[in-house]
């Protein structure tokens, strides 16, 4: 890696056009000066041209040698890259899980574009999919293709995106833009109020967080140094109108906010400083809004395509190594939906808990799922069958409670 870093430094120093641009400018200056001399005195044309010939050639040679240097710096860097990262096939390309599900893949791409606010690109993508010619099969001659009108290739367009998805996301971006760029809470508060009931059901704090921000905003507004109560009074009025709606769930927070009024003249040295001077609160509200907005549409907070692609990129080196090792030992993956190695992913990319039976130390599968015993301990189904010797009463391996296999329940992770 060190040698690559050195090459990178060399490329940064030599692989740019700044010197060449200077030398090209010198050539232009030479020619401009000659043209002006000729324009000023027509009779001087021949001697001027003769005089400029030699420096012009030298200047052009200089430009050429500049470019050579850049070219060689690029060549060296690309050689170093090739040496470090040997060209390798992308792992698992021969069992490409995506190719059998083009419609789902295309849906994920279209939805990703919509949720990123790339509406034009999404529309182009969808209309190009529609107008795409049906894929022809290469293993047939023309006659049989003509006889066989059925398209047995999986369809690329067999998916639906709810018709209002684009307008929903357009609305989301309007609200976010107001919130992030203009610190304008109105559209977000309006949205939260419209969905108040469902937000409450989800246990979301969004509506209250937005109203707290509004309280802080009013508090700090129009702070006339001669009339320190101007902002706080407005905040108090707002609190009187709004806080009763929240008092059941946010009693502590609302009374604490009202308590801040007592510190109005010296807020910065009060215990409320962190509430009032918190730059993260806006971004926090914005990401909470995205989360709740997507949840209302039945969508996850992050684009699944983004999550899958990022997790895939993180996993790539392990998969690559796995395939290489498997290739060397001639091994095969035994289970279809599982990888034989652990792929370390950050916590935020873990979605499915894995169960390992404490008795057999085996990982749970569809055929051997975790089972909860009447005492609450969980073991794998096969272990349960073993300790109950078919279908008899048994004692839990971890506590004295006895049970019958019938009383055990399958656990879904
Ligand atoms: Zn037990």
Coordinates of C-alpha atoms and ligand atoms in Angstrom, one line a residue, residues 373 375-377 396-401, ligand 1:
X373 CA -39.7 -24.0 26.2
X375 CA -39.8 -21.9 31.2
X376 CA -38.8 -19.3 28.6
X377 CA -35.4 -20.9 27.6
X396 CA -35.1 -28.0 30.6
X397 CA -31.3 -28.2 30.2
X398 CA -30.9 -24.8 31.9
X399 CA -33.4 -24.8 34.7
X400 CA -35.5 -27.3 36.8
X401 CA -38.7 -26.6 34.9
Ligands
LIG1 ZN1 -35.6 -23.5 31.4

